[in-house]
CSV table of C-alpha atoms in Angstrom, one decimal:
chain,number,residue,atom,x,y,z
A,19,UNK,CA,162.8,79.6,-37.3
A,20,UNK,CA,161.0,81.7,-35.1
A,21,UNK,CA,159.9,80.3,-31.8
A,22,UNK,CA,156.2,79.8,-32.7
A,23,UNK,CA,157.1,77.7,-35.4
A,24,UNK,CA,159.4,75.8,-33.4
A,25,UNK,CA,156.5,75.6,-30.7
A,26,UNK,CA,154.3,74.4,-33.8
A,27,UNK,CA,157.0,71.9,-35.0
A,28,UNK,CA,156.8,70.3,-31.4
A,29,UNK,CA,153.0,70.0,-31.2
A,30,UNK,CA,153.0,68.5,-34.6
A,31,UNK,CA,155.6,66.3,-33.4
A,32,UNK,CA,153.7,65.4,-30.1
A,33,UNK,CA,150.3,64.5,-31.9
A,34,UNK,CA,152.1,62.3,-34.3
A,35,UNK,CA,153.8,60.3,-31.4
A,36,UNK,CA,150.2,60.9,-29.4
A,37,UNK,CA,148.6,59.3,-32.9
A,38,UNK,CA,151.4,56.3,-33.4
A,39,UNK,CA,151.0,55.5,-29.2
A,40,UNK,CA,147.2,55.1,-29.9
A,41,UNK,CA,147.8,53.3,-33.5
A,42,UNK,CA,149.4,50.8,-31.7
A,43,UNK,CA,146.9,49.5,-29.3
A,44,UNK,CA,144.3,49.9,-32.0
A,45,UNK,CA,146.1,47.4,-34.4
A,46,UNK,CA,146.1,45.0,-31.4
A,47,UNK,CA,142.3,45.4,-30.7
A,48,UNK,CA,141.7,45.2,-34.3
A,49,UNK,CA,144.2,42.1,-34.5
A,50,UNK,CA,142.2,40.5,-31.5
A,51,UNK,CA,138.9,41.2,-33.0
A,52,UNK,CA,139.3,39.3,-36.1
A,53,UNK,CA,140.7,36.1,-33.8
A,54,UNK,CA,137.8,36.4,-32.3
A,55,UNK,CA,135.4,36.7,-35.2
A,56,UNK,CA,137.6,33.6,-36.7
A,57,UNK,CA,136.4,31.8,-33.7
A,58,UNK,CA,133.0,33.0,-33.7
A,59,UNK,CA,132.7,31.5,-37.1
A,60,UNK,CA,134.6,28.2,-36.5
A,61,UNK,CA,131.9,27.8,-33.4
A,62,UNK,CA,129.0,28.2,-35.3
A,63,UNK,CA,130.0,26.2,-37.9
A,64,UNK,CA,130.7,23.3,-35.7
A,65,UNK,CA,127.9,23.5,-33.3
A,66,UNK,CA,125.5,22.6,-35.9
A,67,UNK,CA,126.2,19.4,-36.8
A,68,UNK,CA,126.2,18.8,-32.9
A,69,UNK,CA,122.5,20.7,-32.8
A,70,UNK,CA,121.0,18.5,-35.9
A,71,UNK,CA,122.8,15.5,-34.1
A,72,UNK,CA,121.0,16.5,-30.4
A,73,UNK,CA,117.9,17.1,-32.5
A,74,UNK,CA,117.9,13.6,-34.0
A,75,UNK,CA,118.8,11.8,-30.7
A,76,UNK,CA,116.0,13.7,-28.9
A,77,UNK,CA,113.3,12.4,-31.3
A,78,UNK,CA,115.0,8.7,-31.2
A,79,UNK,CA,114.2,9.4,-27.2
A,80,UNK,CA,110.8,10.4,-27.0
A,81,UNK,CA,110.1,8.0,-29.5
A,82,UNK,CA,111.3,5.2,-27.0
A,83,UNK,CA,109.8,6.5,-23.9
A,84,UNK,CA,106.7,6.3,-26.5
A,85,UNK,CA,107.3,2.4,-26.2
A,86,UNK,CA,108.3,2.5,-22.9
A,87,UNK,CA,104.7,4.2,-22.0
A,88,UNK,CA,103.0,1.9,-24.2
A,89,UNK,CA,104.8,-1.2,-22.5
A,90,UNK,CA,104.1,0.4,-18.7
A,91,UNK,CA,100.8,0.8,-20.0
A,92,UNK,CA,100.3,-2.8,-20.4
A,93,UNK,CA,101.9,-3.9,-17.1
A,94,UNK,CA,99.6,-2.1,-15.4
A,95,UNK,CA,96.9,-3.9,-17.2
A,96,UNK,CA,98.4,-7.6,-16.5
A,97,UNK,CA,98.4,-6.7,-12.5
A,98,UNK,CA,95.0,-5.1,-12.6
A,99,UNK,CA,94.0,-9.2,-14.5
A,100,UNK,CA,96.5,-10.5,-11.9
A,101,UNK,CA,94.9,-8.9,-9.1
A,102,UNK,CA,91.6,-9.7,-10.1
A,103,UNK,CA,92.1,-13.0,-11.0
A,104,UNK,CA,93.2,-13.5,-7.7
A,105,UNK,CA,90.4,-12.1,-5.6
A,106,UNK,CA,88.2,-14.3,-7.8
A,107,UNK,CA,90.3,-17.3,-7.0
A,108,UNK,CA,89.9,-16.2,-3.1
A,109,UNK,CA,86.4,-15.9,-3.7
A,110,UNK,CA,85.9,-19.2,-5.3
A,111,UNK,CA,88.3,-21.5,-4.0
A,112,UNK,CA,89.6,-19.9,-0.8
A,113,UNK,CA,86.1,-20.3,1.8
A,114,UNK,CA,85.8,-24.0,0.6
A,115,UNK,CA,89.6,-24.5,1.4
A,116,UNK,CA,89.9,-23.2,4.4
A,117,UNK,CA,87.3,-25.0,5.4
A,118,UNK,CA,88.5,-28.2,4.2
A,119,UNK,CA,91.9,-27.0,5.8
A,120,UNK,CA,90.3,-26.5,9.5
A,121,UNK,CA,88.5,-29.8,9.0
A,122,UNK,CA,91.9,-31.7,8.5
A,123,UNK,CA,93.6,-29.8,10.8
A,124,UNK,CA,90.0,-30.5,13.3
A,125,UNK,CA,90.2,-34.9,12.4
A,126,UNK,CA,94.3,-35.0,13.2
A,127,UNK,CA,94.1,-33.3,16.3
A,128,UNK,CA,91.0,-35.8,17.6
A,129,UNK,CA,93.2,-38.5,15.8
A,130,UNK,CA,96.0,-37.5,17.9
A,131,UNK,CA,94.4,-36.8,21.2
A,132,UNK,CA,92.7,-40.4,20.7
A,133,UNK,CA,96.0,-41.9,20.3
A,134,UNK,CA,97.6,-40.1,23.5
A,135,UNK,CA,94.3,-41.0,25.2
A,136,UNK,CA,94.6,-44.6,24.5
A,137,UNK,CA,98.7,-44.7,25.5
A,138,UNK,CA,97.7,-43.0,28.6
A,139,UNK,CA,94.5,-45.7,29.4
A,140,UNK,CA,96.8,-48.7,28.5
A,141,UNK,CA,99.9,-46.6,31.0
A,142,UNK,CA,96.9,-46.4,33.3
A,143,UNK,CA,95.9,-50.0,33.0
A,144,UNK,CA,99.5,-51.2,32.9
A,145,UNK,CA,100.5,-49.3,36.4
A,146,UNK,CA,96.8,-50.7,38.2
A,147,UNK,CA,97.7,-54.3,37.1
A,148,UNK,CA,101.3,-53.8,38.4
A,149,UNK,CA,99.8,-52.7,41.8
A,150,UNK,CA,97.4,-55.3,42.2
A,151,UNK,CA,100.4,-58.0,41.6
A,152,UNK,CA,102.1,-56.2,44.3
A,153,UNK,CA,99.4,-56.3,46.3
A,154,UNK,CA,98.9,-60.0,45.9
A,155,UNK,CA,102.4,-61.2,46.4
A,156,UNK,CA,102.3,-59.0,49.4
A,157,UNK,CA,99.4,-61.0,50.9
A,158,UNK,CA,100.7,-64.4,49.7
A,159,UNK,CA,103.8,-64.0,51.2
């Protein structure tokens, strides 16, 4: 063997390890790849169930804020009624009541001021009569 074969012989020999270096790596990447497709496919195929399953609980929700809106709906009604009925009740009833309230409120306060009036006329009375008796046993003793 001359010494450009054996020169040869070595490249050939270095680009086969070179090649079996690189093969190595690329099983691995090819290995890893398929995992991950495996996964890929396992994903898909159990995220839709959970879609059509999101899906069906969305339109169970906006079918209940539906109701929900109807039902707010009529709340709002009944206080606007509420509210109404109430301002006719003020109108109605409330002037006549008040004035029936200030007129109690006008007859027990005279009734009461008559009361002290005549405690404080018989105190009055009671006190002059006292003096006078005073007055008289002074001057017949």
């Amino acid at each position: 063997m001359s010494a450009g074969e054996i020169a040869g012989l070595i490249a050939a020999i270095a680009v086969v390890l070179l090649v079996v270096l690189l093969a190595v790596p690329l099983l691995k990447l090819g290995r890893t790849l398929d995992e991950t497709t495996l996964t890929i496919r396992q994903v898909r195929e159990q995220s839709q169930p959970i879609l059509s399953q999101a899906s069906t609980t969305v339109t169970h929700v906006n079918a209940n804020l539906e109701r929900v809106d109807d039902i707010t709906g009529n709340a709002a009604n009944v206080s606007s009624n509420v509210a109404a009925l109430t301002s006719v009740f003020a109108a109605t009833l409330g002037s006549p009541l008040i004035k029936v309230a200030a007129f109690s409120y006008g007859v027990r306060t005279a009734a009461k001021k008559k009361r002290e009036g005549a405690a404080l006329a018989t105190a009055q009375r009671s006190a002059k009569d006292e003096r006078r008796s005073r007055r008289e046993s002074r001057r017949a003793a």
